[in-house]
Amino acid sequence: MRTSLVLAACLAAFAAVPCYGQSAAAIPHLEKHGTATQLIVDGQPFLALTGELGNNSATSLEFIEPIWPKLAAGNLNCVLAAISWAQMEPAEGRYEFALVDGVIDEARRHDLKLVFLWFGSWKNGLSSYAPYWVKQDFQRFPRIRLGTGKSMELLSTFGDATRDADARAFRALMRHIREVDGTRHTVVMVQVENEVGVLRDSRDRSPVANQAFSAPVPRELMDYLQKHRDTLAPELRELWTASGSRTSGSWEQVFGPGKPDSVSMPIQTTAPPMTAEEHESSWRSLHWPSDEIFMAWHYARYVGKVVAEGKQEYAIPMFVNAWLQQPNHAWPGTYPSGGPLPQVHDIWRAGAPAIDMLAPDLYLQYFDEVSERFVRNANPLFIPETSANASNVLMAFGKFNAIGFSPFFIERTVAPDTDLAAAYRVVSNLAPAIAAHQGTPEIAAIRTRQGDPPAKLALGGYTLELTFTGRGRPPIAPNAQAPQTSQQEAVQGSAIFVAAAPNEFFMGAVGGGVRIAFTPTTPGPSTVGLGDVQEGRFVDGKWTVVRQLGGDDTGQGEILTLRPNTTLRVTVYRYE
Ligand code: DGJ
């Protein structure tokens, strides 16, 4: 039977951990826990083991019907599904919620939570999910203009009527969700819009946008930046300083030059040509900064208003997602200019205080580095789109205190015998321990790789020396099957550790096993013996032993091996 994934935080095993959940009646919300922020559902922290459906899979109940059972079988406890503004409001003021209701009902039937994605004014920069009545009326709902003078199907942030129409529809949606789900809490969060930003130019160049661009930077933004100067993202602070730390002036005076007129924007290519070093560093720095910052401010104001309206009805956590800058697409406009990328997080915070999280669509190979940039200033990490990389799952929850992990187009790959399903089982087996220790020094995750020297981890009064042991023997947890992976994937993995109490650890690994040697870091006897070594999992908040290990499985009590896709509770003791 699938472990219940609504977590019990107040366990006998964690008597030292205060019970911090609110009453079960509270709606889904975020709560600080140490340095982490957690999603609380029905009074308990919820680690979202999720996947995002293909863009249009939830546009009919018939199409999605065969997908539901696969999601639960792949160990998901949550799914991300899009709601299209065009489909929900086919004529102005006429809202259709039958599909929303059907998706909520089916999610409940399959014991899944839901995160809805509001495909409103923007999806991947463009405006393809805006209703026909919006698209047609380009006078009332203006589009951006490119430097070429051309328009495109990309609604402008300078259309107040568009913003208000989007906000009205979103508000109606949130009112409806409150009415049908306000006491059931199936819908736990909402993503508002999708990968916003200007494409094919670095900013909107319509006459009204040009006018705003040459006007002074709004006082509100300048005040925010001055007030938060010490905690600004370093890349933003540096360029502000380089431009003379001005506290007033036009966008270009305060933040430096925008794109020169001489550069014309090809889509998705590098411009101008780069050296190999520039290529590597390009995606970590701001180019044509005033254009990107200007757009970030205007997207933040617009989306922030939509979010604030929705929250008037039902204030569950809401986030926006970013199409990231990439080595090959490093110039704003080759990626959506003004989206919630890490270099402009401060601008988004200033412009849209109602937004709870700024989230990465994290397909880049630099998973840890990007995650680091997203958790700055206590931004909680939720990854709405990524690839189904099992090692990243443990890193996300164990190192970056993630709220959730969500491979894109999940229905294409989800299955019970995948690496992702194994990683999700590891997290759900240990969920109460992970949730109780996120945001504290008592949790860690580490990448492991064949051929690497042993890694050292300081945790719970010991140094753990970790030696990679490879695929090892197949897992023996009930229902667990050996995942099928390529040879390349088999030589690396990750492991998660929780020091739950003095001399007591919970741990799990994916991709490969590790041998663990303990050395005390506090005065006292120096030799460490193994006490209990138990394979098992948390069931309804209680550790349940599946197999007690000794003899051959622990090198006659002298060798602790954490095998891939297993979860252990280990106690240790010291002697001379
Ligand atoms: C990122 C978008 O947010 C998704 O909706 C989808 O279009 C994927 N890209 C496609 O790879």
Coordinates of C-alpha atoms and ligand atoms in Angstrom, one line a residue:
M1 CA 0.0 0.0 0.0
R2 CA 1.2 3.5 -0.8
T3 CA 2.6 5.3 2.2
S4 CA 0.3 8.2 3.2
L5 CA 2.2 11.2 2.2
V6 CA 0.4 13.8 4.3
L7 CA 3.1 14.1 6.8
A8 CA 2.9 13.8 10.6
A9 CA 5.4 16.3 12.0
C10 CA 4.9 15.6 15.7
L11 CA 6.3 12.2 16.1
A12 CA 7.4 10.4 19.2
A13 CA 10.7 10.0 17.5
F14 CA 11.0 13.8 17.2
A15 CA 10.0 14.9 20.6
A16 CA 12.6 17.6 20.4
V17 CA 10.9 19.1 17.3
P18 CA 8.1 21.5 18.2
C19 CA 4.7 20.8 16.6
Y20 CA 4.5 23.8 14.2
G21 CA 1.6 22.9 12.0
Q22 CA -1.6 24.9 12.3
S23 CA -5.0 23.4 12.6
A24 CA -6.2 21.0 9.9
A25 CA -8.8 23.6 9.0
A26 CA -6.3 26.2 7.8
I27 CA -6.0 26.4 4.0
P28 CA -2.7 25.4 2.3
H29 CA -0.1 28.0 3.2
L30 CA 3.6 28.5 3.7
E31 CA 5.3 28.4 7.1
K32 CA 8.9 29.1 8.1
H33 CA 10.8 26.2 9.6
G34 CA 14.3 27.1 10.6
T35 CA 15.9 28.6 7.5
A36 CA 13.4 26.7 5.3
T37 CA 9.9 27.6 4.2
Q38 CA 7.5 24.7 4.0
L39 CA 4.1 24.1 2.3
I40 CA 1.6 23.2 5.0
V41 CA -1.4 21.2 4.0
D42 CA -4.0 20.2 6.6
G43 CA -1.7 21.2 9.4
Q44 CA 1.3 19.2 8.2
P45 CA 4.3 19.9 6.0
F46 CA 3.8 18.5 2.5
L47 CA 6.7 17.5 0.3
A48 CA 5.3 17.7 -3.2
L49 CA 6.5 14.7 -5.2
T50 CA 5.0 15.9 -8.4
G51 CA 5.1 16.1 -12.2
E52 CA 3.8 18.6 -14.7
L53 CA 1.4 17.4 -17.3
G54 CA 1.9 18.3 -20.9
N55 CA 0.4 21.7 -21.7
N56 CA -2.9 20.4 -23.0
S57 CA -3.4 17.0 -21.3
A58 CA -5.9 18.5 -18.8
T59 CA -8.0 20.2 -21.5
S60 CA -10.4 17.3 -21.4
L61 CA -11.3 14.7 -18.8
E62 CA -11.4 12.0 -21.5
F63 CA -7.8 12.7 -22.5
I64 CA -6.5 12.7 -19.0
E65 CA -8.4 9.7 -17.7
P66 CA -5.8 7.0 -18.5
I67 CA -3.0 9.2 -17.0
W68 CA -4.3 9.4 -13.4
P69 CA -3.5 5.9 -12.3
K70 CA 0.0 6.1 -13.8
L71 CA 0.8 9.1 -11.7
A72 CA -0.1 7.4 -8.4
A73 CA 1.7 4.3 -9.5
G74 CA 4.8 6.4 -10.1
N75 CA 4.8 7.5 -6.5
L76 CA 3.6 11.0 -7.1
N77 CA 1.5 12.7 -4.4
C78 CA 0.7 15.8 -6.5
V79 CA 0.4 16.9 -10.1
L80 CA 0.6 20.2 -12.0
A81 CA -2.1 20.8 -14.5
A82 CA -2.8 23.8 -16.7
I83 CA -6.0 25.8 -16.9
S84 CA -6.3 27.9 -20.0
W85 CA -7.8 31.3 -19.8
A86 CA -9.2 30.8 -23.3
Q87 CA -11.0 27.7 -22.3
M88 CA -12.2 29.0 -19.0
E89 CA -13.6 32.3 -20.3
P90 CA -14.6 31.6 -23.9
A91 CA -16.7 34.8 -24.0
E92 CA -16.1 37.8 -21.9
G93 CA -17.6 37.3 -18.4
R94 CA -18.8 33.7 -19.2
Y95 CA -16.8 31.3 -17.0
E96 CA -16.8 27.6 -17.5
F97 CA -15.6 25.6 -14.5
A98 CA -16.8 22.0 -15.4
L99 CA -13.3 21.0 -16.4
V100 CA -11.7 22.5 -13.3
D101 CA -14.2 20.6 -11.1
G102 CA -13.6 17.3 -13.0
V103 CA -9.8 17.6 -12.6
I104 CA -10.2 18.3 -8.9
D105 CA -12.6 15.3 -8.5
E106 CA -10.3 12.9 -10.3
A107 CA -7.2 14.1 -8.4
R108 CA -9.1 13.3 -5.2
R109 CA -10.1 9.9 -6.4
H110 CA -6.4 9.1 -7.1
D111 CA -5.2 10.5 -3.8
L112 CA -3.3 13.3 -5.5
K113 CA -2.9 17.0 -4.6
L114 CA -3.1 19.6 -7.4
V115 CA -1.1 22.6 -8.4
F116 CA -3.0 24.5 -11.1
L117 CA -1.0 26.6 -13.7
W118 CA -2.9 29.7 -14.8
F119 CA -2.1 30.1 -18.5
G120 CA -3.5 33.6 -18.6
S121 CA -1.9 36.5 -20.5
W122 CA 1.3 34.7 -21.1
K123 CA 2.7 31.2 -21.7
N124 CA 6.4 30.9 -22.7
G125 CA 6.5 34.6 -23.2
L126 CA 3.8 34.6 -25.9
S127 CA 0.0 34.9 -25.4
S128 CA -1.3 31.8 -27.1
Y129 CA -3.7 30.9 -24.2
A130 CA -5.4 34.3 -24.1
P131 CA -9.1 34.0 -25.2
Y132 CA -10.0 34.7 -28.8
W133 CA -12.0 37.8 -27.7
V134 CA -8.8 39.2 -26.2
K135 CA -6.6 38.4 -29.1
Q136 CA -9.0 39.9 -31.6
D137 CA -9.3 43.2 -29.9
F138 CA -5.8 44.5 -30.2
Q139 CA -6.8 48.1 -29.6
R140 CA -8.3 47.3 -26.2
F141 CA -5.7 44.6 -25.4
P142 CA -2.4 46.0 -26.9
R143 CA 0.6 43.9 -27.9
I144 CA 4.2 44.7 -27.6
R145 CA 6.2 46.2 -30.5
L146 CA 9.6 45.0 -31.4
G147 CA 12.5 47.3 -32.5
T148 CA 11.6 46.4 -36.1
G149 CA 8.3 48.2 -35.5
K150 CA 6.4 44.9 -35.9
S151 CA 3.9 43.5 -33.4
M152 CA 3.5 39.9 -32.4
E153 CA 1.1 37.7 -30.4
L154 CA 2.5 38.9 -27.1
L155 CA 0.3 41.0 -24.9
S156 CA 2.0 44.2 -23.6
T157 CA 2.4 44.7 -19.9
F158 CA 1.3 48.3 -20.7
G159 CA -2.3 47.2 -21.3
D160 CA -4.2 48.0 -18.1
A161 CA -7.4 46.6 -19.6
T162 CA -5.6 43.3 -20.3
R163 CA -4.3 43.1 -16.8
D164 CA -7.7 43.8 -15.4
A165 CA -9.4 41.3 -17.6
D166 CA -6.8 38.6 -16.7
A167 CA -7.1 39.5 -13.0
R168 CA -10.9 39.3 -13.2
A169 CA -10.8 35.9 -14.7
F170 CA -8.2 34.7 -12.3
R171 CA -10.1 36.0 -9.4
A172 CA -13.2 34.2 -10.6
L173 CA -11.1 31.0 -10.8
M174 CA -9.8 31.4 -7.2
R175 CA -13.4 32.1 -6.0
H176 CA -14.5 28.9 -7.6
I177 CA -11.6 26.9 -6.2
R178 CA -12.5 28.2 -2.7
E179 CA -16.1 27.3 -3.1
V180 CA -15.4 23.7 -4.2
D181 CA -12.1 23.0 -2.4
G182 CA -11.9 25.5 0.4
T183 CA -12.4 22.8 3.0
R184 CA -10.9 19.8 1.1
H185 CA -7.5 21.3 0.2
T186 CA -6.9 19.3 -3.0
V187 CA -5.5 22.4 -4.7
V188 CA -2.4 23.3 -2.7
M189 CA -0.8 26.0 -4.8
V190 CA -1.2 28.0 -8.1
Q191 CA 1.3 29.0 -10.6
V192 CA 0.3 32.4 -12.2
E193 CA 1.1 32.8 -15.9
N194 CA 3.9 30.8 -17.4
E195 CA 7.5 31.9 -18.2
V196 CA 6.6 35.5 -18.8
G197 CA 8.9 38.0 -20.6
V198 CA 9.5 39.7 -23.9
L199 CA 10.9 37.5 -26.7
R200 CA 12.6 38.6 -29.9
D201 CA 13.6 41.9 -28.4
S202 CA 15.1 42.9 -25.0
R203 CA 12.1 45.1 -24.2
D204 CA 8.7 46.3 -25.3
R205 CA 9.3 49.2 -27.8
S206 CA 5.7 50.4 -28.2
P207 CA 5.3 54.2 -27.9
V208 CA 3.9 53.9 -24.3
A209 CA 6.7 51.5 -23.3
N210 CA 9.4 53.9 -24.8
Q211 CA 7.9 56.7 -22.9
A212 CA 8.0 54.8 -19.6
F213 CA 11.6 53.7 -20.4
S214 CA 12.8 57.3 -20.7
A215 CA 10.9 58.4 -17.6
P216 CA 12.5 58.2 -14.1
V217 CA 12.6 54.8 -12.4
P218 CA 9.6 54.7 -10.1
R219 CA 10.3 56.0 -6.6
E220 CA 8.8 52.8 -5.1
L221 CA 11.5 50.7 -6.8
M222 CA 14.3 53.0 -5.9
D223 CA 13.2 53.0 -2.3
Y224 CA 13.0 49.3 -2.2
L225 CA 16.5 48.9 -3.7
Q226 CA 18.0 51.4 -1.2
K227 CA 16.3 49.7 1.7
H228 CA 17.5 46.3 0.7
R229 CA 20.9 47.3 -0.7
D230 CA 22.8 44.8 1.6
T231 CA 20.8 41.8 0.6
L232 CA 20.3 42.4 -3.2
A233 CA 21.4 39.7 -5.6
P234 CA 25.2 40.4 -6.0
E235 CA 24.9 40.6 -9.8
L236 CA 22.2 43.4 -9.4
R237 CA 24.1 45.3 -6.7
E238 CA 27.3 45.2 -8.7
L239 CA 25.8 46.7 -11.8
W240 CA 24.0 49.3 -9.8
T241 CA 27.2 50.2 -8.1
A242 CA 29.0 50.2 -11.4
S243 CA 26.5 52.7 -12.7
G244 CA 27.2 55.0 -9.8
S245 CA 24.6 53.8 -7.2
R246 CA 22.2 56.5 -8.4
T247 CA 19.0 56.7 -6.4
S248 CA 17.1 58.5 -9.2
G249 CA 17.2 58.9 -12.9
S250 CA 16.0 57.1 -16.0
W251 CA 16.4 53.4 -16.3
E252 CA 19.6 53.6 -18.3
Q253 CA 21.0 56.2 -16.0
V254 CA 20.4 54.1 -12.9
F255 CA 21.1 50.6 -14.3
G256 CA 23.3 51.1 -17.4
P257 CA 22.6 50.8 -21.1
G258 CA 20.0 48.8 -22.8
K259 CA 20.4 47.1 -26.1
P260 CA 22.1 49.3 -28.6
D261 CA 20.0 50.1 -31.7
S262 CA 22.8 48.6 -33.9
V263 CA 22.1 45.1 -32.5
S264 CA 19.2 43.4 -34.2
M265 CA 17.8 40.5 -32.3
P266 CA 17.8 37.0 -33.8
I267 CA 15.7 34.6 -31.8
Q268 CA 17.6 31.9 -29.8
T269 CA 21.1 32.6 -31.0
T270 CA 24.0 34.2 -29.4
A271 CA 24.4 37.9 -30.2
P272 CA 27.1 39.1 -30.5
P273 CA 29.5 36.1 -31.0
M274 CA 31.2 34.9 -27.8
T275 CA 34.5 33.2 -26.9
A276 CA 34.3 29.9 -25.0
E277 CA 34.9 31.7 -21.7
E278 CA 32.2 34.3 -22.4
H279 CA 29.9 31.4 -23.4
E280 CA 30.4 29.8 -20.0
S281 CA 29.9 33.0 -18.0
S282 CA 27.3 34.6 -20.2
W283 CA 24.3 33.0 -18.6
R284 CA 25.3 34.1 -15.1
S285 CA 25.4 37.8 -15.8
L286 CA 23.1 40.7 -16.8
H287 CA 23.3 42.0 -20.4
W288 CA 21.5 45.1 -21.5
P289 CA 20.5 45.5 -17.9
S290 CA 18.1 48.4 -18.0
D291 CA 16.0 46.6 -20.6
E292 CA 15.7 43.4 -18.5
I293 CA 15.1 45.3 -15.2
F294 CA 12.6 47.6 -16.8
M295 CA 10.6 44.6 -18.1
A296 CA 11.0 42.7 -14.8
W297 CA 9.4 45.7 -13.0
H298 CA 6.5 45.9 -15.4
Y299 CA 5.8 42.1 -15.5
A300 CA 6.0 42.1 -11.7
R301 CA 3.5 44.9 -11.4
Y302 CA 1.1 43.2 -13.8
V303 CA 1.4 39.7 -12.5
G304 CA 1.5 40.9 -8.9
K305 CA -1.9 42.6 -9.5
V306 CA -3.4 39.3 -10.9
V307 CA -2.0 37.4 -7.9
A308 CA -3.3 39.9 -5.4
E309 CA -6.8 39.8 -7.0
G310 CA -6.8 36.0 -6.8
K311 CA -5.7 36.0 -3.2
Q312 CA -8.6 38.3 -2.3
E313 CA -10.7 35.2 -2.9
Y314 CA -8.5 32.4 -1.8
A315 CA -5.0 33.0 -0.5
I316 CA -3.2 29.8 -1.1
P317 CA 0.5 30.0 -2.1
M318 CA 1.1 31.4 -5.5
F319 CA 4.3 31.4 -7.6
V320 CA 5.7 32.4 -10.9
N321 CA 8.1 30.4 -13.0
A322 CA 11.2 31.4 -15.0
W323 CA 12.5 30.3 -18.4
L324 CA 16.2 30.6 -17.5
Q325 CA 19.0 32.3 -19.2
Q326 CA 21.2 29.7 -21.0
P327 CA 24.7 29.6 -22.3
N328 CA 23.4 29.7 -25.9
H329 CA 20.6 32.2 -25.1
A330 CA 22.2 34.6 -22.8
W331 CA 20.8 37.9 -24.0
P332 CA 17.4 39.1 -22.8
G333 CA 15.0 38.5 -25.6
T334 CA 16.6 35.2 -26.5
Y335 CA 15.0 34.1 -23.2
P336 CA 11.9 36.0 -22.0
S337 CA 13.2 39.4 -20.9
G338 CA 11.8 40.4 -17.5
G339 CA 10.8 37.0 -16.2
P340 CA 11.6 36.1 -12.6
L341 CA 15.2 35.1 -13.2
P342 CA 17.6 35.2 -10.2
Q343 CA 19.4 38.4 -11.3
V344 CA 16.1 40.3 -11.1
H345 CA 14.5 38.6 -8.1
D346 CA 14.8 41.8 -6.1
I347 CA 12.8 43.7 -8.8
W348 CA 10.1 41.1 -8.7
R349 CA 9.9 41.2 -4.9
A350 CA 9.7 45.0 -5.0
G351 CA 7.0 45.0 -7.7
A352 CA 4.9 42.0 -6.6
P353 CA 4.9 41.4 -2.9
A354 CA 1.8 39.1 -3.2
I355 CA 3.9 36.5 -5.0
D356 CA 5.1 33.8 -2.6
M357 CA 7.8 32.1 -4.7
L358 CA 10.0 32.7 -7.7
A359 CA 10.5 29.3 -9.3
P360 CA 13.0 27.9 -11.9
D361 CA 12.1 25.7 -14.9
L362 CA 15.3 23.9 -14.3
Y363 CA 16.5 22.0 -17.3
L364 CA 20.1 23.3 -17.2
Q365 CA 22.8 20.8 -16.2
Y366 CA 23.9 23.2 -13.4
F367 CA 21.1 22.0 -11.0
D368 CA 22.9 22.8 -7.8
E369 CA 24.2 26.2 -8.9
V370 CA 20.8 27.3 -10.2
S371 CA 19.1 26.1 -7.0
E372 CA 21.6 28.1 -4.9
R373 CA 20.7 31.2 -6.9
F374 CA 17.0 30.6 -6.3
V375 CA 17.1 30.1 -2.6
R376 CA 18.9 33.4 -1.9
N377 CA 17.0 35.8 0.4
A378 CA 14.9 32.9 1.7
N379 CA 13.0 32.3 -1.6
P380 CA 11.5 28.8 -1.1
L381 CA 12.5 26.3 -3.8
F382 CA 9.7 24.8 -5.9
I383 CA 10.8 23.4 -9.3
P384 CA 7.7 23.2 -11.5
E385 CA 9.6 22.0 -14.5
T386 CA 12.7 19.9 -14.8
S387 CA 13.9 16.6 -16.1
A388 CA 13.3 13.3 -14.3
N389 CA 16.7 13.1 -12.7
A390 CA 16.5 11.0 -9.6
S391 CA 19.7 12.3 -8.0
N392 CA 18.3 15.8 -8.2
V393 CA 15.3 14.8 -6.2
L394 CA 17.3 14.0 -3.0
M395 CA 19.5 17.1 -3.6
A396 CA 16.4 19.3 -3.9
F397 CA 14.7 18.2 -0.6
G398 CA 17.9 17.4 1.4
K399 CA 20.2 20.3 0.4
F400 CA 17.9 23.1 -0.8
N401 CA 14.9 22.5 1.5
A402 CA 12.6 22.2 -1.6
I403 CA 8.9 22.3 -1.3
G404 CA 8.5 20.2 -4.4
F405 CA 10.1 18.7 -7.5
S406 CA 8.2 18.3 -10.8
P407 CA 9.5 16.8 -14.1
F408 CA 7.8 18.2 -17.1
F409 CA 5.5 16.1 -19.4
I410 CA 5.3 13.6 -16.6
E411 CA 2.8 11.3 -18.4
R412 CA 5.4 10.5 -21.0
T413 CA 7.8 8.9 -18.6
V414 CA 6.0 8.1 -15.4
A415 CA 6.1 4.4 -14.4
P416 CA 6.6 2.4 -11.2
D417 CA 10.0 1.0 -12.3
T418 CA 11.8 4.2 -13.0
D419 CA 14.6 6.0 -11.2
L420 CA 12.2 8.9 -10.5
A421 CA 9.7 6.5 -8.9
A422 CA 12.5 5.1 -6.7
A423 CA 13.7 8.5 -5.7
Y424 CA 10.1 9.6 -4.8
R425 CA 9.8 6.4 -2.7
V426 CA 12.9 7.3 -0.8
V427 CA 11.6 10.7 0.0
S428 CA 8.2 9.5 0.9
N429 CA 9.6 6.7 3.1
L430 CA 11.6 9.3 5.0
A431 CA 9.2 12.3 4.6
P432 CA 8.4 13.0 8.3
A433 CA 12.1 13.0 9.1
I434 CA 13.0 15.2 6.2
A435 CA 10.1 17.6 6.9
A436 CA 11.0 17.8 10.6
H437 CA 14.6 18.8 9.8
Q438 CA 14.5 20.9 6.7
G439 CA 15.9 24.3 7.5
T440 CA 18.1 22.9 10.3
P441 CA 21.8 21.7 10.3
E442 CA 20.5 18.2 10.9
I443 CA 19.8 17.4 7.2
A444 CA 22.1 17.0 4.3
A445 CA 22.2 15.5 0.8
I446 CA 25.3 14.7 -1.3
R447 CA 26.0 13.6 -4.8
T448 CA 27.9 10.4 -5.2
R449 CA 29.8 9.1 -8.2
Q450 CA 31.9 6.1 -9.2
G451 CA 35.6 6.9 -8.9
D452 CA 35.3 9.9 -6.7
P453 CA 37.3 9.9 -3.5
P454 CA 35.3 9.3 -0.3
A455 CA 33.2 12.3 0.6
K456 CA 33.0 13.7 4.1
L457 CA 29.8 15.0 5.7
A458 CA 29.6 16.5 9.2
L459 CA 26.3 15.7 10.8
G460 CA 24.8 15.0 14.2
G461 CA 28.2 15.0 16.1
Y462 CA 29.9 12.7 13.6
T463 CA 31.9 12.9 10.4
L464 CA 30.4 10.5 7.9
E465 CA 32.9 9.2 5.3
L466 CA 30.9 8.1 2.3
T467 CA 32.4 5.7 -0.3
F468 CA 30.4 5.0 -3.4
T469 CA 29.6 1.3 -3.9
G470 CA 27.6 1.4 -7.2
R471 CA 24.4 -0.3 -8.0
G472 CA 24.9 -3.1 -5.5
R473 CA 22.1 -5.5 -4.7
P474 CA 18.6 -4.8 -5.7
P475 CA 16.3 -3.2 -3.1
I476 CA 14.2 -5.3 -0.9
A477 CA 11.6 -2.9 0.3
P478 CA 8.1 -4.3 -0.3
N479 CA 6.8 -3.5 -3.8
A480 CA 10.2 -1.9 -4.7
Q481 CA 11.7 -3.0 -8.0
A482 CA 15.2 -2.4 -9.3
P483 CA 15.0 0.7 -11.5
Q484 CA 16.0 0.4 -15.1
T485 CA 18.7 2.9 -16.0
S486 CA 21.3 3.4 -18.6
Q487 CA 24.9 2.4 -17.8
Q488 CA 25.8 6.1 -17.5
E489 CA 23.1 6.8 -15.0
A490 CA 24.2 3.8 -13.0
V491 CA 27.5 5.3 -12.0
Q492 CA 26.2 8.3 -10.1
G493 CA 23.6 9.0 -7.6
S494 CA 22.8 10.9 -4.4
A495 CA 22.1 10.2 -0.8
I496 CA 20.1 12.0 1.9
F497 CA 20.8 12.0 5.7
V498 CA 18.9 13.2 8.7
A499 CA 20.4 13.3 12.2
A500 CA 17.0 12.9 14.0
A501 CA 18.3 12.5 17.5
P502 CA 21.6 11.9 19.3
N503 CA 23.2 8.9 17.6
E504 CA 20.2 8.3 15.4
F505 CA 20.1 8.7 11.6
F506 CA 17.7 8.2 8.8
M507 CA 19.1 7.9 5.3
G508 CA 18.3 6.9 1.8
A509 CA 20.2 6.7 -1.5
V510 CA 19.4 6.6 -5.2
G511 CA 21.5 5.8 -8.3
G512 CA 24.1 3.9 -6.3
G513 CA 24.9 2.8 -2.8
V514 CA 27.3 4.2 -0.2
R515 CA 29.4 2.7 2.5
I516 CA 29.4 4.9 5.6
A517 CA 32.1 5.2 8.3
F518 CA 31.4 7.3 11.4
T519 CA 34.0 9.3 13.3
P520 CA 32.9 11.3 16.3
T521 CA 33.5 15.0 16.3
T522 CA 33.0 15.5 20.1
P523 CA 35.2 14.4 23.0
G524 CA 34.7 10.8 24.3
P525 CA 35.3 7.2 23.1
S526 CA 36.6 7.2 19.6
T527 CA 35.3 3.9 18.2
V528 CA 31.8 3.8 16.7
G529 CA 29.7 0.7 16.7
L530 CA 26.4 0.0 14.9
G531 CA 23.3 -0.3 17.0
D532 CA 20.1 -0.8 15.1
V533 CA 20.3 -1.0 11.3
Q534 CA 16.8 -1.1 10.0
E535 CA 15.4 -1.0 6.6
G536 CA 12.0 0.5 6.7
R537 CA 9.8 3.5 6.1
F538 CA 7.5 6.0 7.8
V539 CA 3.8 4.9 7.7
D540 CA 1.4 7.5 9.0
G541 CA 4.2 9.3 10.8
K542 CA 5.6 6.2 12.5
W543 CA 8.8 4.4 11.6
T544 CA 8.0 0.9 10.5
V545 CA 10.7 -1.7 10.3
V546 CA 10.7 -3.9 7.2
R547 CA 13.9 -5.8 7.9
Q548 CA 16.4 -5.6 10.8
L549 CA 19.9 -5.9 9.4
G550 CA 23.0 -7.6 10.9
G551 CA 25.5 -10.3 10.0
D552 CA 26.3 -10.4 6.3
D553 CA 24.3 -7.3 5.6
T554 CA 26.4 -5.2 7.9
G555 CA 29.8 -6.9 7.5
Q556 CA 29.1 -8.7 10.8
G557 CA 28.3 -5.4 12.5
E558 CA 31.4 -3.5 11.2
I559 CA 30.3 -2.1 7.8
L560 CA 27.3 0.1 7.2
T561 CA 26.2 0.0 3.5
L562 CA 23.3 2.1 2.3
R563 CA 22.0 0.4 -0.8
P564 CA 20.4 2.3 -3.7
N565 CA 16.7 2.9 -3.4
T566 CA 16.6 1.8 0.2
T567 CA 15.9 3.8 3.3
L568 CA 17.5 3.0 6.7
R569 CA 17.2 4.0 10.3
V570 CA 20.6 3.6 11.9
T571 CA 21.7 4.1 15.5
V572 CA 25.3 4.2 16.6
Y573 CA 27.2 4.1 19.9
R574 CA 30.8 4.8 21.0
Y575 CA 33.3 2.6 22.8
E576 CA 37.0 2.2 23.7
Ligands
DGJ1 C1 8.6 25.3 -20.8 C2 7.2 25.7 -20.7 O1 6.9 26.3 -19.5 C3 6.3 24.4 -20.8 O2 5.0 24.8 -20.8 C4 6.6 23.7 -22.1 O3 6.3 24.6 -23.2 C5 8.1 23.3 -22.1 N1 8.9 24.5 -21.9 C6 8.4 22.6 -23.4 O4 9.7 22.1 -23.3

